[in-house]
Short mmCIF file of C-alpha atoms in Angstrom, two decimals:
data_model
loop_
_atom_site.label_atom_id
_atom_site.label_comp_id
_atom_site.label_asym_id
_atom_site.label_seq_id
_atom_site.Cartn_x
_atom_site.Cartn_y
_atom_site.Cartn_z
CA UNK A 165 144.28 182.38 -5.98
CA UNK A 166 142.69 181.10 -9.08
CA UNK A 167 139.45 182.94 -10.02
CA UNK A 168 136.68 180.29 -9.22
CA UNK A 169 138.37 179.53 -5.94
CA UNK A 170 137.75 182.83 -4.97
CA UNK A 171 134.20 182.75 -5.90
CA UNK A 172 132.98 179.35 -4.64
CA UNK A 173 134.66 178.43 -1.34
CA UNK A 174 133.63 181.47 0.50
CA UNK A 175 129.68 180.73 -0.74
CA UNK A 176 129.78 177.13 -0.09
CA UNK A 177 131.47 177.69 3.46
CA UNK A 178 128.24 180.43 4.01
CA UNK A 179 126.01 177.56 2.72
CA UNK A 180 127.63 175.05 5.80
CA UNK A 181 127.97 177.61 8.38
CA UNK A 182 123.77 178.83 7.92
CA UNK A 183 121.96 176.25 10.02
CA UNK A 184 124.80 177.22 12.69
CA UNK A 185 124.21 181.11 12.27
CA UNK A 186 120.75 180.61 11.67
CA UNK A 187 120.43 179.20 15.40
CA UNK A 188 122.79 181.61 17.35
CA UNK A 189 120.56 184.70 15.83
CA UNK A 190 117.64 182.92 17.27
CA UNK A 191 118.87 182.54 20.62
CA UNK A 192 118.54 178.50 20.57
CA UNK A 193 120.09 175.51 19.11
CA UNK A 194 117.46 174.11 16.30
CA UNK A 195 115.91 170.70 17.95
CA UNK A 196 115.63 167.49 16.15
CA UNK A 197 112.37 166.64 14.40
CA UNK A 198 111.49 163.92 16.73
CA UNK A 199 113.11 164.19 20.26
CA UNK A 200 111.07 161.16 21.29
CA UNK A 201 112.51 159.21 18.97
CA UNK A 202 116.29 160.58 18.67
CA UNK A 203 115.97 159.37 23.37
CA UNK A 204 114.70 155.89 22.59
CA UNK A 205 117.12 155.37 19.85
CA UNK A 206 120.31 156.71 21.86
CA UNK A 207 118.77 154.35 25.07
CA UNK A 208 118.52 151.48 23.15
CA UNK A 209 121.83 151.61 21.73
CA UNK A 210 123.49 151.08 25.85
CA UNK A 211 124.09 147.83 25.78
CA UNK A 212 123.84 145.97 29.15
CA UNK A 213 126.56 144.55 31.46
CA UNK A 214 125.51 141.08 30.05
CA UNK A 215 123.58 140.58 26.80
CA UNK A 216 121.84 137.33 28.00
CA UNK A 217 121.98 134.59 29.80
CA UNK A 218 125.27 132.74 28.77
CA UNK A 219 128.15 130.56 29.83
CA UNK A 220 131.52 128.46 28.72
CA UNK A 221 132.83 124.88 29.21
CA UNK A 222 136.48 124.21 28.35
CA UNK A 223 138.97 121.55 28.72
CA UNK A 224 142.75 122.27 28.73
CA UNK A 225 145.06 118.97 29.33
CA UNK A 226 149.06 119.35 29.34
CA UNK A 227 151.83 119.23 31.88
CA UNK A 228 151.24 121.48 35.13
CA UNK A 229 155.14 121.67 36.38
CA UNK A 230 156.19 118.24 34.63
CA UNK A 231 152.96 116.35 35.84
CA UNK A 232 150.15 115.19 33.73
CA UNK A 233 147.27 117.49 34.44
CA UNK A 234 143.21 117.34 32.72
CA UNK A 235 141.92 120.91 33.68
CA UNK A 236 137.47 120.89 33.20
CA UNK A 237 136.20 124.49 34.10
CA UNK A 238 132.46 125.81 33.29
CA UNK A 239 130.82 129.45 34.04
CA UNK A 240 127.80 130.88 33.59
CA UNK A 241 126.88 134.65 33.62
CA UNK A 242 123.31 136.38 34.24
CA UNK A 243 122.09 140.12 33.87
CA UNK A 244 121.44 141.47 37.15
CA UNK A 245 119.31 144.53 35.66
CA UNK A 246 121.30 146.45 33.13
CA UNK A 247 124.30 147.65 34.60
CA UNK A 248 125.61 145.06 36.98
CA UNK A 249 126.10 140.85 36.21
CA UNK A 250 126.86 137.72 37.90
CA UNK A 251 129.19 134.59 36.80
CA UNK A 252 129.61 131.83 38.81
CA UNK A 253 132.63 129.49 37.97
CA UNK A 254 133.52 126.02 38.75
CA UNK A 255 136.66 123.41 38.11
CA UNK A 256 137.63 119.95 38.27
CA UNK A 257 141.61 118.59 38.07
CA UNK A 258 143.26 115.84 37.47
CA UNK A 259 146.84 116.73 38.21
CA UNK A 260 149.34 113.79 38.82
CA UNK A 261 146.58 111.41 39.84
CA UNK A 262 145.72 114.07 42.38
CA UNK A 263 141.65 115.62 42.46
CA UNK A 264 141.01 119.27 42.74
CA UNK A 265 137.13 120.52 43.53
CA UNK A 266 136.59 123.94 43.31
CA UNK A 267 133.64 127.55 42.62
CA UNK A 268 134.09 130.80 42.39
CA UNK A 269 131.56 133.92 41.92
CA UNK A 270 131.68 137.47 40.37
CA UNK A 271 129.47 140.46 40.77
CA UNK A 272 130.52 143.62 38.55
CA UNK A 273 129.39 146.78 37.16
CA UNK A 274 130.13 146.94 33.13
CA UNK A 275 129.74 148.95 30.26
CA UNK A 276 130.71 147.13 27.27
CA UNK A 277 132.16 150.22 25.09
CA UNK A 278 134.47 151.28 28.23
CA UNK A 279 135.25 148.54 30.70
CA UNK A 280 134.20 146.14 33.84
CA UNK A 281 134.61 146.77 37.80
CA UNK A 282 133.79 143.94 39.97
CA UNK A 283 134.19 142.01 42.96
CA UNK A 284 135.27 138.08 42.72
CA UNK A 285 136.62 135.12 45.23
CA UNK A 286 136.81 131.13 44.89
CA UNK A 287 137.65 128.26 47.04
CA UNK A 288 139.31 125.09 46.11
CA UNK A 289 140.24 121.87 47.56
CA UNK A 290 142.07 118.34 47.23
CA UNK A 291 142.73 115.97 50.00
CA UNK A 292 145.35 117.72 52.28
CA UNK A 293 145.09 120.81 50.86
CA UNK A 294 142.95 124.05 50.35
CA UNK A 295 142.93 127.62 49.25
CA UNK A 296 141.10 131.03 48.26
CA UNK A 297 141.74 134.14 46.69
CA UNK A 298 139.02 136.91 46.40
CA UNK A 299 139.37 140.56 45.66
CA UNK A 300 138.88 143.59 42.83
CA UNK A 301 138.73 143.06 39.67
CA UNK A 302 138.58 145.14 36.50
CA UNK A 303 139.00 145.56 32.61
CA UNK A 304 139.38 148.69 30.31
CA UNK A 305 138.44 148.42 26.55
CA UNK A 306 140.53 150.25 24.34
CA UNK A 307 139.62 149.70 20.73
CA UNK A 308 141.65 146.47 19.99
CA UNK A 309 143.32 146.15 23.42
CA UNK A 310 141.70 144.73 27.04
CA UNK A 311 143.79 146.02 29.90
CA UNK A 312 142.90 144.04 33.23
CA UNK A 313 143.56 143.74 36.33
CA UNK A 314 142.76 141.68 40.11
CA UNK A 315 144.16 142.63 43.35
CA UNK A 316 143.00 140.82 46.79
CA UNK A 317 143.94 138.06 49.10
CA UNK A 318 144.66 134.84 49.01
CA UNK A 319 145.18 132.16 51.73
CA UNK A 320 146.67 128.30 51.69
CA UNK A 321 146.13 125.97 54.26
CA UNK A 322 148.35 122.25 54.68
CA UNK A 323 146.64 119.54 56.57
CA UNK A 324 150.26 118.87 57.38
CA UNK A 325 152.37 121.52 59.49
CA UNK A 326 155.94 121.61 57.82
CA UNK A 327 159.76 122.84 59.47
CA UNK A 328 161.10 124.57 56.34
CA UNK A 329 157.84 126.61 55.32
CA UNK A 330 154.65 128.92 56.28
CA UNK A 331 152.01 126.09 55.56
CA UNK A 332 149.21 128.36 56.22
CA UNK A 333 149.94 131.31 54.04
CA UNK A 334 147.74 134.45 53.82
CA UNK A 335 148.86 136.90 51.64
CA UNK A 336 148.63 138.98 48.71
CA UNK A 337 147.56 138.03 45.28
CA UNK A 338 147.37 139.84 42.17
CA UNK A 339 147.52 140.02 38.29
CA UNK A 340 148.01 142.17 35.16
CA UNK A 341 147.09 141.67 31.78
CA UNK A 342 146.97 142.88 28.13
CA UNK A 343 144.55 141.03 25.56
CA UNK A 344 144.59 142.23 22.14
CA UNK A 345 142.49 140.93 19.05
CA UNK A 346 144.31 141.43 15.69
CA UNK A 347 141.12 139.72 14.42
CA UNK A 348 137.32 140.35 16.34
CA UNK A 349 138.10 135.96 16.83
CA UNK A 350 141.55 135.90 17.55
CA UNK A 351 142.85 136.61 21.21
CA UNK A 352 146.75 137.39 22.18
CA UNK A 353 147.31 137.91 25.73
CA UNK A 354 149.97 138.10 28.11
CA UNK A 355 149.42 138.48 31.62
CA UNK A 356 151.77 138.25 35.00
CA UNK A 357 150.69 137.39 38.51
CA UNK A 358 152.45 137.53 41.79
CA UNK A 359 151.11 135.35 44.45
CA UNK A 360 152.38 134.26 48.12
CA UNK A 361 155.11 136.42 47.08
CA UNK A 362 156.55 134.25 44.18
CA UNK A 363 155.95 135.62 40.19
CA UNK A 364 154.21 134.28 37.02
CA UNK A 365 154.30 135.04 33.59
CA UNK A 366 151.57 133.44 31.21
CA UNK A 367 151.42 133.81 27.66
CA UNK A 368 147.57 132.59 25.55
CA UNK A 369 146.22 132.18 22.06
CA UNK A 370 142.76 131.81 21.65
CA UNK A 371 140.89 131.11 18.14
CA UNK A 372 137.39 131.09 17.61
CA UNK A 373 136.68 128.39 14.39
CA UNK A 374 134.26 129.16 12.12
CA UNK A 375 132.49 126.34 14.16
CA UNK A 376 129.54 128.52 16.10
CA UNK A 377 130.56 129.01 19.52
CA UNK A 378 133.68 126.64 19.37
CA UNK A 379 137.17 127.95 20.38
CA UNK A 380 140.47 126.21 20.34
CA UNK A 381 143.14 127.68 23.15
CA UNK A 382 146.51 127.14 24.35
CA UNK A 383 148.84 128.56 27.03
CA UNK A 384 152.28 128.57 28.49
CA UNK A 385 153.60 130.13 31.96
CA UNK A 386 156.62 129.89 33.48
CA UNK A 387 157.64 131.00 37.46
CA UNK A 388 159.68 131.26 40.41
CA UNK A 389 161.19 128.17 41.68
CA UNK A 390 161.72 126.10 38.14
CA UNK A 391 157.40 126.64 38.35
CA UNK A 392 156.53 126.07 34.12
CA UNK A 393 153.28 124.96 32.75
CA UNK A 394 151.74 124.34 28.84
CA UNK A 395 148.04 123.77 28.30
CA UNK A 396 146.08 123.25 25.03
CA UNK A 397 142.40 123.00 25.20
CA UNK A 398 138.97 123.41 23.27
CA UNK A 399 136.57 126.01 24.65
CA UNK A 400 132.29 125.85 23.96
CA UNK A 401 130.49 129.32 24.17
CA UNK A 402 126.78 129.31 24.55
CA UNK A 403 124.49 132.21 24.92
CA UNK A 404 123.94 133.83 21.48
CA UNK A 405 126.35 134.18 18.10
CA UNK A 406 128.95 136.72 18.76
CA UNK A 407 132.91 137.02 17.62
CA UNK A 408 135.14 136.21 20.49
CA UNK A 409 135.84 139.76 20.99
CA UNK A 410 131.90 140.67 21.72
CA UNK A 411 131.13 137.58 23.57
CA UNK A 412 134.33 138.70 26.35
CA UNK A 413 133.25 142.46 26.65
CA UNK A 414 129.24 141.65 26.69
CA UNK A 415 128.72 138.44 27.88
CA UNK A 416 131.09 136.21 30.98
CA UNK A 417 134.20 138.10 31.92
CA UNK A 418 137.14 135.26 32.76
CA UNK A 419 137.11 132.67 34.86
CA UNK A 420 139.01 132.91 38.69
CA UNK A 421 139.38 128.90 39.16
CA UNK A 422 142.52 128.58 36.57
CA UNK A 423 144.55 131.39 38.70
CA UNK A 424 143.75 129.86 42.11
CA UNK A 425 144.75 126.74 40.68
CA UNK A 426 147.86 127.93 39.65
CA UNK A 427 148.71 130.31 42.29
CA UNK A 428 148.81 126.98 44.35
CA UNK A 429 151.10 125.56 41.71
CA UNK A 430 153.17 127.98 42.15
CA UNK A 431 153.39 128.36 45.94
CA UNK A 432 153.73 124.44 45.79
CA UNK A 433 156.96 124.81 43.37
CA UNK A 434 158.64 126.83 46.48
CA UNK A 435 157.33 124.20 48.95
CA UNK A 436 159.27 121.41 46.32
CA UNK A 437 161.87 123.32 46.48
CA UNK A 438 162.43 124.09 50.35
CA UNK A 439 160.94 120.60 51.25
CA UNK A 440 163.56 118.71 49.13
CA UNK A 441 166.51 120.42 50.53
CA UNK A 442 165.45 120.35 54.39
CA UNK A 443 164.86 116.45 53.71
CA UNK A 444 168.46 116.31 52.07
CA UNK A 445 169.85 117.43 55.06
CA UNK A 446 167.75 115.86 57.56
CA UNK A 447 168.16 112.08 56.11
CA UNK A 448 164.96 110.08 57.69
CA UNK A 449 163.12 113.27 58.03
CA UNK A 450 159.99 111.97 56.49
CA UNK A 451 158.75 112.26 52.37
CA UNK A 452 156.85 114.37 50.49
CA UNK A 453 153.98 113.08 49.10
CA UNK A 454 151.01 113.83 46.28
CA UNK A 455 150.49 116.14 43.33
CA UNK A 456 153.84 117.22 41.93
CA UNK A 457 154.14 120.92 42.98
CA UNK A 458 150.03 121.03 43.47
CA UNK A 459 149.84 120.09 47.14
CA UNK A 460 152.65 118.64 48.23
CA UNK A 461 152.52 117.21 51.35
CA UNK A 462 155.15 116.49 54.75
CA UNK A 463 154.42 112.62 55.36
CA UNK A 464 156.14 109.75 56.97
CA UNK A 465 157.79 111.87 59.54
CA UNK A 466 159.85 109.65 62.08
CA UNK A 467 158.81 110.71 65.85
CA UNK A 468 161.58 111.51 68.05
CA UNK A 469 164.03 108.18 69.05
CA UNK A 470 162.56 106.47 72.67
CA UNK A 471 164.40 103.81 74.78
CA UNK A 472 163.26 100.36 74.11
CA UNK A 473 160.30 99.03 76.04
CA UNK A 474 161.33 96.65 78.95
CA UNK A 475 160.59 93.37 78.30
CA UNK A 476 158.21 91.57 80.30
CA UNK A 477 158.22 87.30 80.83
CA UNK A 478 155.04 85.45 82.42
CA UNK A 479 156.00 83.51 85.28
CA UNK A 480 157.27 80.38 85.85
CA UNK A 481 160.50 81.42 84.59
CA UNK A 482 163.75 79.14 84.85
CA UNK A 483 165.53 79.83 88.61
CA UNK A 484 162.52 81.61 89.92
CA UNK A 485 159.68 78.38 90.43
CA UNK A 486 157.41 78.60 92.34
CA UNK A 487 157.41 82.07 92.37
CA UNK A 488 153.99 84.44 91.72
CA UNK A 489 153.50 87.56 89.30
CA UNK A 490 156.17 88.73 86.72
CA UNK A 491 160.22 89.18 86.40
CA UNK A 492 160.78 92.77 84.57
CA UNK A 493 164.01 92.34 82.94
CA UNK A 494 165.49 95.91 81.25
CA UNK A 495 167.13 95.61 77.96
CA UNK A 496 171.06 96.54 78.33
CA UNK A 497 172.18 100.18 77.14
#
């Protein structure tokens, strides 16, 4: 070992271990100079489960399983104290002509360096049709990476009853999925969902411009049952001037109306599916009717074949003058 080595490290490691030393001879650790001060400082760094008041409106138009569909959703999140929030959610669709109403709420615990855990449900409608979902949801922030998560219930009701399919399914819904930022305004996620027993997988982009609070986003999916989907959209943040990644870990958490809406996509792609090939063997059956896969509907069904009326004539009738009341004549078999 050279001679200076020798010499210096072991005095410059006695110089770093002292304070250490120092404090273990003593009995006690040494405190900091201001323990008021070190609290507040540590306290105010917590961040709360939302930072302020804040919210999103976004648009996404494309082709919702080969129909046209216009997709208008808007949230808006509120502390609830520190640790807890609230969103509520709302949507409006246009899908093949077809009009879809719909709100949603969430109420979760989160701590923005290590995750959310909440509770969340929606309802949505169109004419003929309606469904729910509502259940657990939850995210974990790993440096770059969001790992989520929803598991619950979800139910579909058809104003029309149908022969080849459960019209008023209750079942269970879920979803998993991985977000990662290779930029702190640049999303990548991939999720999949299973609902009324039939899959999804969805793949998004989402870029936040240099515009303040402006977002551009797109998204494919494809299903069970020939189910597919592409979206592209333009997304409005308000609430404060944050990179994507800190506005979705300390301000709204996502929006539940896009996977009800889809979930009854997707159920509606098996009820294509079923409904086409019970009508190709029943000729006559009846049609199906309204929103591409979002809602179809059993309608024109023909009731069950009756004899003819009988005919009835008003007297006089030829041969029978004279006569009073009516002649029933039955058609012939």
């Amino acid at each position: 070992m050279p001679p200076f080595v020798a010499r210096y490290v072991p005095l410059a490691l006695s110089l770093a271990l002292l304070p250490s030393l120092q404090a273990q001879m003593l009995g006690t650790n040494m405190p900091p100079e201001n323990p008021a001060a070190s609290y507040v400082s540590q306290a105010e760094l917590k961040l709360p489960a939302v930072s302020q008041i804040n919210g999103k409106l976004d648009y996404a138009g494309g082709k919702m399983n080969s129909a046209e569909g216009h997709n208008f959703n808007g949230s808006v999140s509120v502390p609830v104290g520190k640790a807890f929030g609230f969103q509520a959610d709302a949507l409006y669709s246009s899908i093949d002509h077809e009009d879809f109403y719909g709100g949603g709420g969430h109420f979760f615990w989160r701590r923005p360096d290590l995750g959310l855990v909440g509770i969340a449900g929606g309802y949505l409608q169109r004419d003929g049709v309606d469904t729910f979902q509502v259940g657990v949801e939850a995210e974990y922030y790993l440096g770059r990476f969001t790992f989520g998560g929803f598991a619950g219930v979800g139910g579909i009701s058809y104003a029309n009853a149908a022969p080849f399919i459960d019209t008023n399914p209750t079942r269970f819904v879920g979803r998993v999925s991985l977000n990662y930022y290779p930029v702190d305004n640049v999303r990548v996620g991939v999720s999949g969902e299973t609902a009324y027993e039939d899959e999804l997988v969805k793949g998004e982009v989402e870029w936040q411009i240099p515009v303040r609070g402006v977002a551009l986003t797109a998204e494919v999916a494809a299903g069970d049952h020939g189910y597919d989907h592409w979206l592209l959209g333009v997304r409005y943040y308000f609430g404060g001037n944050k990179t994507l990644r800190d506005r979705q870990r300390q301000d709204d958490p996502p929006g539940l109306m896009p996977q009800i809406l889809q979930g009854l996509g997707l159920y509606g792609a098996e009820f294509n599916r079923k409904g086409e090939a019970y009508l190709a063997a029943n000729p006559g059956a009846g049609s199906l009717d309204g929103g591409g896969s979002y809602g179809f509907v059993l309608t024109g069904l023909s009731p069950p074949s009756a004899p003819e009326p009988p005919l009835v004539y008003p007297l006089p009738y030829p041969g029978n003058s004279g006569s009073s009341g009516v002649i029933i004549a039955m058609p012939h078999p």
